[in-house]
PDB file of C-alpha atoms and ligand atoms in Angstrom:
ATOM      1  CA  MET A1233     125.752 130.978  96.732  1.00  0.00           C
ATOM      2  CA  PRO A1234     128.249 129.277  94.289  1.00  0.00           C
ATOM      3  CA  VAL A1235     126.751 126.708  91.997  1.00  0.00           C
ATOM      4  CA  ALA A1236     128.579 123.047  91.609  1.00  0.00           C
ATOM      5  CA  ILE A1237     127.595 120.436  88.714  1.00  0.00           C
ATOM      6  CA  ILE A1238     128.907 117.220  89.963  1.00  0.00           C
ATOM      7  CA  THR A1239     128.412 114.210  87.729  1.00  0.00           C
ATOM      8  CA  GLY A1240     127.889 110.596  89.347  1.00  0.00           C
ATOM      9  CA  ALA A1241     126.788 112.090  92.556  1.00  0.00           C
ATOM     10  CA  SER A1242     124.261 109.629  93.836  1.00  0.00           C
ATOM     11  CA  LYS A1243     126.796 107.579  95.733  1.00  0.00           C
ATOM     12  CA  GLY A1244     130.700 107.215  96.326  1.00  0.00           C
ATOM     13  CA  LEU A1245     132.461 109.896  96.304  1.00  0.00           C
ATOM     14  CA  GLY A1246     130.642 112.421  94.079  1.00  0.00           C
ATOM     15  CA  ARG A1247     127.926 111.889  96.853  1.00  0.00           C
ATOM     16  CA  ALA A1248     130.324 112.758  99.823  1.00  0.00           C
ATOM     17  CA  LEU A1249     131.597 115.853  98.016  1.00  0.00           C
ATOM     18  CA  ALA A1250     127.976 117.011  97.048  1.00  0.00           C
ATOM     19  CA  GLY A1251     127.332 116.432 100.989  1.00  0.00           C
ATOM     20  CA  ALA A1252     130.531 118.587 101.971  1.00  0.00           C
ATOM     21  CA  LEU A1253     129.713 121.364  99.562  1.00  0.00           C
ATOM     22  CA  ALA A1254     126.022 121.767 100.754  1.00  0.00           C
ATOM     23  CA  ALA A1255     127.204 121.808 104.392  1.00  0.00           C
ATOM     24  CA  ARG A1256     129.473 125.038 103.036  1.00  0.00           C
ATOM     25  CA  GLY A1257     126.232 126.740 101.382  1.00  0.00           C
ATOM     26  CA  TRP A1258     126.886 125.555  97.623  1.00  0.00           C
ATOM     27  CA  ASP A1259     124.218 125.272  95.512  1.00  0.00           C
ATOM     28  CA  LEU A1260     124.275 121.757  93.565  1.00  0.00           C
ATOM     29  CA  VAL A1261     123.139 120.005  90.203  1.00  0.00           C
ATOM     30  CA  LEU A1262     123.766 116.579  90.780  1.00  0.00           C
ATOM     31  CA  ASP A1263     123.661 113.770  88.235  1.00  0.00           C
ATOM     32  CA  ALA A1264     123.612 109.746  88.016  1.00  0.00           C
ATOM     33  CA  ARG A1265     121.727 107.209  85.670  1.00  0.00           C
ATOM     34  CA  THR A1266     119.857 105.695  88.663  1.00  0.00           C
ATOM     35  CA  ALA A1267     116.686 108.235  89.113  1.00  0.00           C
ATOM     36  CA  GLU A1268     115.669 106.736  92.583  1.00  0.00           C
ATOM     37  CA  VAL A1269     119.134 106.540  94.456  1.00  0.00           C
ATOM     38  CA  LEU A1270     119.943 109.977  92.703  1.00  0.00           C
ATOM     39  CA  GLN A1271     116.583 111.502  94.389  1.00  0.00           C
ATOM     40  CA  GLU A1272     117.285 110.074  97.641  1.00  0.00           C
ATOM     41  CA  THR A1273     120.863 111.538  97.881  1.00  0.00           C
ATOM     42  CA  ALA A1274     119.393 114.919  96.684  1.00  0.00           C
ATOM     43  CA  ALA A1275     116.576 114.726  99.515  1.00  0.00           C
ATOM     44  CA  GLY A1276     119.363 113.734 101.710  1.00  0.00           C
ATOM     45  CA  LEU A1277     121.333 117.016 101.264  1.00  0.00           C
ATOM     46  CA  ALA A1278     118.309 119.322 101.376  1.00  0.00           C
ATOM     47  CA  VAL A1279     118.315 119.353 104.792  1.00  0.00           C
ATOM     48  CA  HIS A1280     121.262 121.695 104.724  1.00  0.00           C
ATOM     49  CA  GLY A1281     119.026 124.591 103.233  1.00  0.00           C
ATOM     50  CA  THR A1282     121.082 124.307  99.982  1.00  0.00           C
ATOM     51  CA  ARG A1283     119.567 124.240  96.297  1.00  0.00           C
ATOM     52  CA  VAL A1284     119.682 121.018  94.863  1.00  0.00           C
ATOM     53  CA  THR A1285     118.449 119.951  91.436  1.00  0.00           C
ATOM     54  CA  ALA A1286     118.915 116.358  90.680  1.00  0.00           C
ATOM     55  CA  VAL A1287     119.179 115.658  86.885  1.00  0.00           C
ATOM     56  CA  ALA A1288     118.986 111.802  85.878  1.00  0.00           C
ATOM     57  CA  GLY A1289     120.562 110.712  83.198  1.00  0.00           C
ATOM     58  CA  ASP A1290     124.001 109.533  81.407  1.00  0.00           C
ATOM     59  CA  VAL A1291     126.640 111.862  80.901  1.00  0.00           C
ATOM     60  CA  THR A1292     127.202 110.221  77.397  1.00  0.00           C
ATOM     61  CA  ASP A1293     123.762 111.873  76.563  1.00  0.00           C
ATOM     62  CA  ALA A1294     124.305 115.288  74.819  1.00  0.00           C
ATOM     63  CA  GLY A1295     120.808 116.335  75.833  1.00  0.00           C
ATOM     64  CA  HIS A1296     121.452 115.443  79.575  1.00  0.00           C
ATOM     65  CA  ARG A1297     124.370 117.403  79.619  1.00  0.00           C
ATOM     66  CA  SER A1298     122.612 120.748  78.050  1.00  0.00           C
ATOM     67  CA  GLY A1299     120.252 119.951  81.300  1.00  0.00           C
ATOM     68  CA  LEU A1300     122.822 120.099  83.750  1.00  0.00           C
ATOM     69  CA  VAL A1301     124.292 122.984  82.978  1.00  0.00           C
ATOM     70  CA  ALA A1302     120.883 124.634  82.101  1.00  0.00           C
ATOM     71  CA  ALA A1303     119.820 123.482  85.418  1.00  0.00           C
ATOM     72  CA  ALA A1304     122.873 125.498  87.080  1.00  0.00           C
ATOM     73  CA  TRP A1305     122.238 128.411  85.026  1.00  0.00           C
ATOM     74  CA  ARG A1306     118.807 128.607  86.727  1.00  0.00           C
ATOM     75  CA  LEU A1307     120.552 128.490  90.122  1.00  0.00           C
ATOM     76  CA  SER A1308     122.786 131.610  88.915  1.00  0.00           C
ATOM     77  CA  GLY A1309     125.595 129.876  86.776  1.00  0.00           C
ATOM     78  CA  VAL A1310     128.431 127.161  86.890  1.00  0.00           C
ATOM     79  CA  ASP A1311     131.206 128.076  89.463  1.00  0.00           C
ATOM     80  CA  LEU A1312     132.491 124.531  89.702  1.00  0.00           C
ATOM     81  CA  LEU A1313     132.267 121.888  87.601  1.00  0.00           C
ATOM     82  CA  VAL A1314     133.199 118.103  89.018  1.00  0.00           C
ATOM     83  CA  SER A1315     133.457 115.333  86.334  1.00  0.00           C
ATOM     84  CA  ASN A1316     133.276 112.181  88.453  1.00  0.00           C
ATOM     85  CA  ALA A1317     131.207 109.901  86.736  1.00  0.00           C
ATOM     86  CA  SER A1318     133.368 106.921  85.508  1.00  0.00           C
ATOM     87  CA  ALA A1319     133.271 103.683  83.541  1.00  0.00           C
ATOM     88  CA  LEU A1320     135.637 100.556  84.127  1.00  0.00           C
ATOM     89  CA  GLY A1321     135.359  99.144  80.713  1.00  0.00           C
ATOM     90  CA  ALA A1322     134.867  95.740  82.237  1.00  0.00           C
ATOM     91  CA  GLU A1323     133.528  94.582  85.389  1.00  0.00           C
ATOM     92  CA  PRO A1324     135.297  92.711  87.075  1.00  0.00           C
ATOM     93  CA  LEU A1325     138.508  94.262  85.172  1.00  0.00           C
ATOM     94  CA  VAL A1326     140.406  92.008  82.612  1.00  0.00           C
ATOM     95  CA  ARG A1327     143.570  91.832  81.141  1.00  0.00           C
ATOM     96  CA  LEU A1328     144.371  93.935  77.864  1.00  0.00           C
ATOM     97  CA  ASP A1329     143.823  90.149  75.815  1.00  0.00           C
ATOM     98  CA  GLU A1330     140.655  89.985  76.990  1.00  0.00           C
ATOM     99  CA  LEU A1331     139.610  93.653  77.019  1.00  0.00           C
ATOM    100  CA  PRO A1332     136.232  93.743  74.852  1.00  0.00           C
ATOM    101  CA  LEU A1333     136.882  96.559  72.758  1.00  0.00           C
ATOM    102  CA  GLU A1334     133.419  98.122  73.282  1.00  0.00           C
ATOM    103  CA  GLY A1335     134.161  98.511  76.817  1.00  0.00           C
ATOM    104  CA  LEU A1336     137.175 100.332  76.194  1.00  0.00           C
ATOM    105  CA  ARG A1337     135.198 102.685  73.754  1.00  0.00           C
ATOM    106  CA  ARG A1338     132.455 103.071  76.631  1.00  0.00           C
ATOM    107  CA  ALA A1339     135.487 103.814  79.257  1.00  0.00           C
ATOM    108  CA  LEU A1340     136.766 106.562  76.695  1.00  0.00           C
ATOM    109  CA  GLU A1341     132.997 107.744  75.921  1.00  0.00           C
ATOM    110  CA  VAL A1342     132.005 108.209  79.822  1.00  0.00           C
ATOM    111  CA  ASN A1343     135.768 109.178  81.116  1.00  0.00           C
ATOM    112  CA  VAL A1344     136.825 111.575  78.381  1.00  0.00           C
ATOM    113  CA  VAL A1345     134.665 112.455  75.748  1.00  0.00           C
ATOM    114  CA  ALA A1346     131.532 113.324  77.957  1.00  0.00           C
ATOM    115  CA  ALA A1347     133.748 114.992  80.741  1.00  0.00           C
ATOM    116  CA  LEU A1348     135.279 117.516  77.483  1.00  0.00           C
ATOM    117  CA  ALA A1349     131.865 117.864  76.370  1.00  0.00           C
ATOM    118  CA  LEU A1350     130.393 118.867  79.679  1.00  0.00           C
ATOM    119  CA  VAL A1351     133.460 121.567  80.040  1.00  0.00           C
ATOM    120  CA  GLN A1352     132.468 122.603  76.790  1.00  0.00           C
ATOM    121  CA  GLU A1353     129.169 123.219  77.583  1.00  0.00           C
ATOM    122  CA  ALA A1354     129.634 124.872  80.736  1.00  0.00           C
ATOM    123  CA  LEU A1355     132.677 127.170  79.748  1.00  0.00           C
ATOM    124  CA  PRO A1356     130.602 130.302  79.311  1.00  0.00           C
ATOM    125  CA  LEU A1357     129.139 130.199  82.611  1.00  0.00           C
ATOM    126  CA  LEU A1358     132.613 129.045  84.125  1.00  0.00           C
ATOM    127  CA  ARG A1359     134.469 131.809  82.638  1.00  0.00           C
ATOM    128  CA  ALA A1360     131.767 134.258  83.756  1.00  0.00           C
ATOM    129  CA  SER A1361     131.776 132.950  87.383  1.00  0.00           C
ATOM    130  CA  GLY A1362     135.484 134.601  88.480  1.00  0.00           C
ATOM    131  CA  THR A1363     136.282 131.708  90.608  1.00  0.00           C
ATOM    132  CA  GLY A1364     135.668 129.450  87.344  1.00  0.00           C
ATOM    133  CA  THR A1365     136.965 125.580  88.283  1.00  0.00           C
ATOM    134  CA  VAL A1366     136.864 122.512  86.774  1.00  0.00           C
ATOM    135  CA  ILE A1367     137.720 119.031  88.441  1.00  0.00           C
ATOM    136  CA  THR A1368     138.315 115.810  86.611  1.00  0.00           C
ATOM    137  CA  VAL A1369     138.546 112.781  88.761  1.00  0.00           C
ATOM    138  CA  SER A1370     141.604 110.968  88.280  1.00  0.00           C
ATOM    139  CA  SER A1371     143.141 107.445  89.222  1.00  0.00           C
ATOM    140  CA  ASP A1372     146.655 106.218  89.949  1.00  0.00           C
ATOM    141  CA  ALA A1373     145.871 103.833  87.336  1.00  0.00           C
ATOM    142  CA  ALA A1374     146.412 106.942  84.913  1.00  0.00           C
ATOM    143  CA  ALA A1375     149.765 107.241  85.969  1.00  0.00           C
ATOM    144  CA  GLU A1376     150.957 103.565  87.020  1.00  0.00           C
ATOM    145  CA  ALA A1377     151.064 100.300  85.187  1.00  0.00           C
ATOM    146  CA  TYR A1378     148.907  97.892  87.302  1.00  0.00           C
ATOM    147  CA  GLU A1379     147.960  94.383  85.481  1.00  0.00           C
ATOM    148  CA  THR A1380     144.213  94.617  84.389  1.00  0.00           C
ATOM    149  CA  TRP A1381     143.915  98.556  84.898  1.00  0.00           C
ATOM    150  CA  GLY A1382     145.152  99.137  81.310  1.00  0.00           C
ATOM    151  CA  GLY A1383     141.880 100.301  79.594  1.00  0.00           C
ATOM    152  CA  TYR A1384     140.434 102.358  82.602  1.00  0.00           C
ATOM    153  CA  GLY A1385     143.796 103.711  83.103  1.00  0.00           C
ATOM    154  CA  ALA A1386     144.417 104.870  79.267  1.00  0.00           C
ATOM    155  CA  SER A1387     140.819 106.816  79.849  1.00  0.00           C
ATOM    156  CA  LYS A1388     142.226 108.298  82.949  1.00  0.00           C
ATOM    157  CA  ALA A1389     145.390 109.283  81.279  1.00  0.00           C
ATOM    158  CA  ALA A1390     143.528 110.794  78.599  1.00  0.00           C
ATOM    159  CA  LEU A1391     141.670 112.689  80.764  1.00  0.00           C
ATOM    160  CA  ASP A1392     144.074 113.971  82.590  1.00  0.00           C
ATOM    161  CA  HIS A1393     145.814 115.431  79.527  1.00  0.00           C
ATOM    162  CA  LEU A1394     142.843 117.215  78.270  1.00  0.00           C
ATOM    163  CA  ALA A1395     142.871 118.817  81.877  1.00  0.00           C
ATOM    164  CA  ALA A1396     146.447 119.662  81.796  1.00  0.00           C
ATOM    165  CA  VAL A1397     145.931 121.484  78.221  1.00  0.00           C
ATOM    166  CA  LEU A1398     142.450 123.145  79.519  1.00  0.00           C
ATOM    167  CA  GLY A1399     144.054 124.713  82.333  1.00  0.00           C
ATOM    168  CA  GLU A1400     146.931 125.911  79.867  1.00  0.00           C
ATOM    169  CA  GLU A1401     144.302 127.509  77.389  1.00  0.00           C
ATOM    170  CA  GLU A1402     141.892 128.915  80.228  1.00  0.00           C
ATOM    171  CA  PRO A1403     144.564 130.804  82.640  1.00  0.00           C
ATOM    172  CA  GLY A1404     141.490 132.306  84.261  1.00  0.00           C
ATOM    173  CA  LEU A1405     140.117 129.173  85.245  1.00  0.00           C
ATOM    174  CA  ARG A1406     141.280 126.588  87.809  1.00  0.00           C
ATOM    175  CA  VAL A1407     141.622 123.367  86.535  1.00  0.00           C
ATOM    176  CA  TRP A1408     142.584 120.258  88.640  1.00  0.00           C
ATOM    177  CA  ALA A1409     143.012 116.787  87.766  1.00  0.00           C
ATOM    178  CA  VAL A1410     142.848 115.111  91.419  1.00  0.00           C
ATOM    179  CA  ASP A1411     143.766 111.250  92.186  1.00  0.00           C
ATOM    180  CA  PRO A1412     141.424 110.332  95.171  1.00  0.00           C
ATOM    181  CA  GLY A1413     143.491 107.482  95.743  1.00  0.00           C
ATOM    182  CA  ASP A1414     141.457 104.084  96.438  1.00  0.00           C
ATOM    183  CA  MET A1415     138.317 104.023  98.277  1.00  0.00           C
ATOM    184  CA  ALA A1416     135.621 101.698  99.460  1.00  0.00           C
ATOM    185  CA  THR A1417     132.730 102.118  96.759  1.00  0.00           C
ATOM    186  CA  ASP A1418     130.584 100.130  94.734  1.00  0.00           C
ATOM    187  CA  LEU A1419     133.282 101.150  91.609  1.00  0.00           C
ATOM    188  CA  TYR A1420     136.034  99.706  93.732  1.00  0.00           C
ATOM    189  CA  ALA A1421     134.081  96.533  94.533  1.00  0.00           C
ATOM    190  CA  ALA A1422     133.058  96.269  90.667  1.00  0.00           C
ATOM    191  CA  ALA A1423     136.508  96.449  89.745  1.00  0.00           C
ATOM    192  CA  VAL A1424     138.214  94.134  91.876  1.00  0.00           C
ATOM    193  CA  PRO A1425     135.361  91.948  93.829  1.00  0.00           C
ATOM    194  CA  ASP A1426     137.836  89.481  95.447  1.00  0.00           C
ATOM    195  CA  ASP A1427     140.069  92.301  96.857  1.00  0.00           C
ATOM    196  CA  GLU A1428     138.550  92.510 100.643  1.00  0.00           C
ATOM    197  CA  ASP A1429     141.066  94.874 102.064  1.00  0.00           C
ATOM    198  CA  PRO A1430     139.811  97.568 103.869  1.00  0.00           C
ATOM    199  CA  ARG A1431     139.762 101.104 101.891  1.00  0.00           C
ATOM    200  CA  PRO A1432     139.376 104.627 102.898  1.00  0.00           C
ATOM    201  CA  THR A1433     135.921 106.031 102.877  1.00  0.00           C
ATOM    202  CA  PRO A1434     135.296 108.729 100.300  1.00  0.00           C
ATOM    203  CA  ALA A1435     134.007 110.985 103.012  1.00  0.00           C
ATOM    204  CA  SER A1436     137.752 110.823 104.382  1.00  0.00           C
ATOM    205  CA  VAL A1437     139.109 111.913 100.756  1.00  0.00           C
ATOM    206  CA  VAL A1438     136.522 114.752 100.399  1.00  0.00           C
ATOM    207  CA  PRO A1439     139.159 117.328 102.938  1.00  0.00           C
ATOM    208  CA  ALA A1440     141.288 116.911 100.080  1.00  0.00           C
ATOM    209  CA  PHE A1441     139.313 118.353  97.696  1.00  0.00           C
ATOM    210  CA  LEU A1442     138.025 121.095 100.078  1.00  0.00           C
ATOM    211  CA  ARG A1443     141.679 122.202 100.454  1.00  0.00           C
ATOM    212  CA  LEU A1444     142.303 122.703  96.660  1.00  0.00           C
ATOM    213  CA  LEU A1445     138.998 124.800  96.821  1.00  0.00           C
ATOM    214  CA  ASP A1446     139.997 126.764  99.989  1.00  0.00           C
ATOM    215  CA  GLU A1447     143.699 127.536  98.700  1.00  0.00           C
ATOM    216  CA  ARG A1448     143.034 127.394  94.870  1.00  0.00           C
ATOM    217  CA  PRO A1449     146.689 126.362  93.722  1.00  0.00           C
ATOM    218  CA  ALA A1450     147.674 126.613  90.529  1.00  0.00           C
ATOM    219  CA  SER A1451     145.835 124.241  87.675  1.00  0.00           C
ATOM    220  CA  GLY A1452     147.580 121.155  87.464  1.00  0.00           C
ATOM    221  CA  ARG A1453     147.611 117.092  88.849  1.00  0.00           C
ATOM    222  CA  TYR A1454     147.091 116.717  92.605  1.00  0.00           C
ATOM    223  CA  GLY A1455     147.015 113.450  94.710  1.00  0.00           C
ATOM    224  CA  ALA A1456     144.401 113.388  97.807  1.00  0.00           C
ATOM    225  CA  PRO A1457     147.103 111.627 100.015  1.00  0.00           C
ATOM    226  CA  SER A1458     149.465 114.797 100.170  1.00  0.00           C
ATOM    227  CA  LEU A1459     146.779 117.123 100.281  1.00  0.00           C
ATOM    228  CA  LEU A1460     145.314 115.455 103.086  1.00  0.00           C
ATOM    229  CA  GLU A1461     149.002 115.268 104.958  1.00  0.00           C
ATOM    230  CA  GLY A1462     149.091 117.124 108.228  1.00  0.00           C
ATOM    231  CA  ARG A1463     145.023 117.427 108.053  1.00  0.00           C
TER     232      ARG A1463
HETATM  233  N1  NAP B 937     136.699 103.765  94.315  1.00  0.00           N
HETATM  234  C1  NAP B 937     138.130 103.867  94.020  1.00  0.00           C
HETATM  235  O1  NAP B 937     139.048 102.936  94.770  1.00  0.00           O
HETATM  236  C2  NAP B 937     138.528 104.545  92.921  1.00  0.00           C
HETATM  237  C3  NAP B 937     140.236 105.168  92.981  1.00  0.00           C
HETATM  238  C4  NAP B 937     140.462 106.109  91.915  1.00  0.00           C
HETATM  239  C5  NAP B 937     139.555 107.007  91.576  1.00  0.00           C
HETATM  240  N2  NAP B 937     138.332 107.054  91.421  1.00  0.00           N
HETATM  241  C6  NAP B 937     137.313 107.524  90.458  1.00  0.00           C
HETATM  242  O2  NAP B 937     136.427 108.240  91.488  1.00  0.00           O
HETATM  243  C7  NAP B 937     135.220 108.585  90.995  1.00  0.00           C
HETATM  244  C8  NAP B 937     134.282 108.326  91.718  1.00  0.00           C
HETATM  245  O3  NAP B 937     134.080 107.093  91.743  1.00  0.00           O
HETATM  246  P1  NAP B 937     133.479 106.042  93.086  1.00  0.00           P
HETATM  247  O4  NAP B 937     134.262 105.192  93.536  1.00  0.00           O
HETATM  248  O5  NAP B 937     132.979 107.063  93.914  1.00  0.00           O
HETATM  249  O6  NAP B 937     132.160 105.385  92.614  1.00  0.00           O
HETATM  250  P2  NAP B 937     130.718 104.927  92.443  1.00  0.00           P
HETATM  251  O7  NAP B 937     130.433 104.763  94.216  1.00  0.00           O
HETATM  252  O8  NAP B 937     130.214 103.502  91.776  1.00  0.00           O
HETATM  253  O9  NAP B 937     129.996 106.083  92.180  1.00  0.00           O
HETATM  254  C9  NAP B 937     129.611 106.261  90.720  1.00  0.00           C
HETATM  255  C10 NAP B 937     128.707 107.331  90.590  1.00  0.00           C
HETATM  256  O10 NAP B 937     128.466 107.896  88.867  1.00  0.00           O
HETATM  257  C11 NAP B 937     127.339 107.321  88.844  1.00  0.00           C
HETATM  258  N3  NAP B 937     127.653 107.239  87.242  1.00  0.00           N
HETATM  259  C12 NAP B 937     128.350 105.924  86.406  1.00  0.00           C
HETATM  260  N4  NAP B 937     128.286 105.992  85.233  1.00  0.00           N
HETATM  261  C13 NAP B 937     127.427 107.279  84.855  1.00  0.00           C
HETATM  262  C14 NAP B 937     127.175 107.742  83.555  1.00  0.00           C
HETATM  263  N5  NAP B 937     127.378 107.337  82.364  1.00  0.00           N
HETATM  264  N6  NAP B 937     126.533 109.014  83.653  1.00  0.00           N
HETATM  265  C15 NAP B 937     126.451 109.580  84.899  1.00  0.00           C
HETATM  266  N7  NAP B 937     126.663 109.163  85.994  1.00  0.00           N
HETATM  267  C16 NAP B 937     127.232 107.775  86.210  1.00  0.00           C
HETATM  268  C17 NAP B 937     126.718 106.532  89.578  1.00  0.00           C
HETATM  269  O11 NAP B 937     125.422 106.289  89.355  1.00  0.00           O
HETATM  270  P3  NAP B 937     124.891 105.565  88.240  1.00  0.00           P
HETATM  271  O12 NAP B 937     125.020 103.922  88.168  1.00  0.00           O
HETATM  272  O13 NAP B 937     123.379 105.434  88.804  1.00  0.00           O
HETATM  273  O14 NAP B 937     125.006 106.318  86.897  1.00  0.00           O
HETATM  274  C18 NAP B 937     127.290 107.013  90.811  1.00  0.00           C
HETATM  275  O15 NAP B 937     126.537 107.802  91.163  1.00  0.00           O
HETATM  276  C19 NAP B 937     135.658 108.042  89.482  1.00  0.00           C
HETATM  277  O16 NAP B 937     135.832 109.042  88.609  1.00  0.00           O
HETATM  278  C20 NAP B 937     136.398 107.075  89.796  1.00  0.00           C
HETATM  279  O17 NAP B 937     136.810 106.464  88.542  1.00  0.00           O
HETATM  280  C21 NAP B 937     137.633 105.866  92.279  1.00  0.00           C
END
């Protein structure tokens, strides 16, 4: 069975994607910081008969990242790495004139540095897979200038650029930066607590990721809305 490492998989988009991959027979290595929530999610997925290894920890911790890749190696390797865990930098989001620099550093550390570090750790297994794939979860804040989304958006823009260069440097892999669009999740509520407009569920966005895995287009940046057209 193919093996996926998904960071930030205890809830939201990560959990929804994990569920869809489990239903397709993937084995999974899942991470999040809050162990109880992660365990609950993992237990829910095991009903599919999939092998699920839950490794609680913070993606910024080098020992934790090694643990994720070692867990995947024990399952057979790494066919897919999804960098989904993310930090906002300020909750709620604030304008740049108020953005705490520590918050910006944290967003860069979680969203960019840790994502690259995990790629580096997993690369030998991804290259050996034959269908090695890296997905970095982006945001339209990486490409558009929205008030208060500057720090987070800058980190996602940096992540997009790393993904684009990685795609050039690793022609044997597929590297997709995917903008899922707005979703009703804890992250969105923490970013903009006063926004009560309805948002799509994470589950409704997952078919965009499955389409990429089915069709395996060239490495590049993709948006969920266009991937979902006609589905
Ligand atoms: N929601 C949106 O509207 C939206 C729009 C565009 C892009 N995105 C992107 O979509 C992705 C998923 O976000 P979501 O909305 O699904 O968020 P979510 O529901 O809040 O889930 C975030 C997940 O990441 C984990 N996590 C956070 N920081 C972590 C860390 N340092 N180390 C390990 N795990 C960590 C969380 O668990 P713990 O807190 O227990 O660690 C949780 O499992 C993110 O990359 C986000 O930037 C979201």
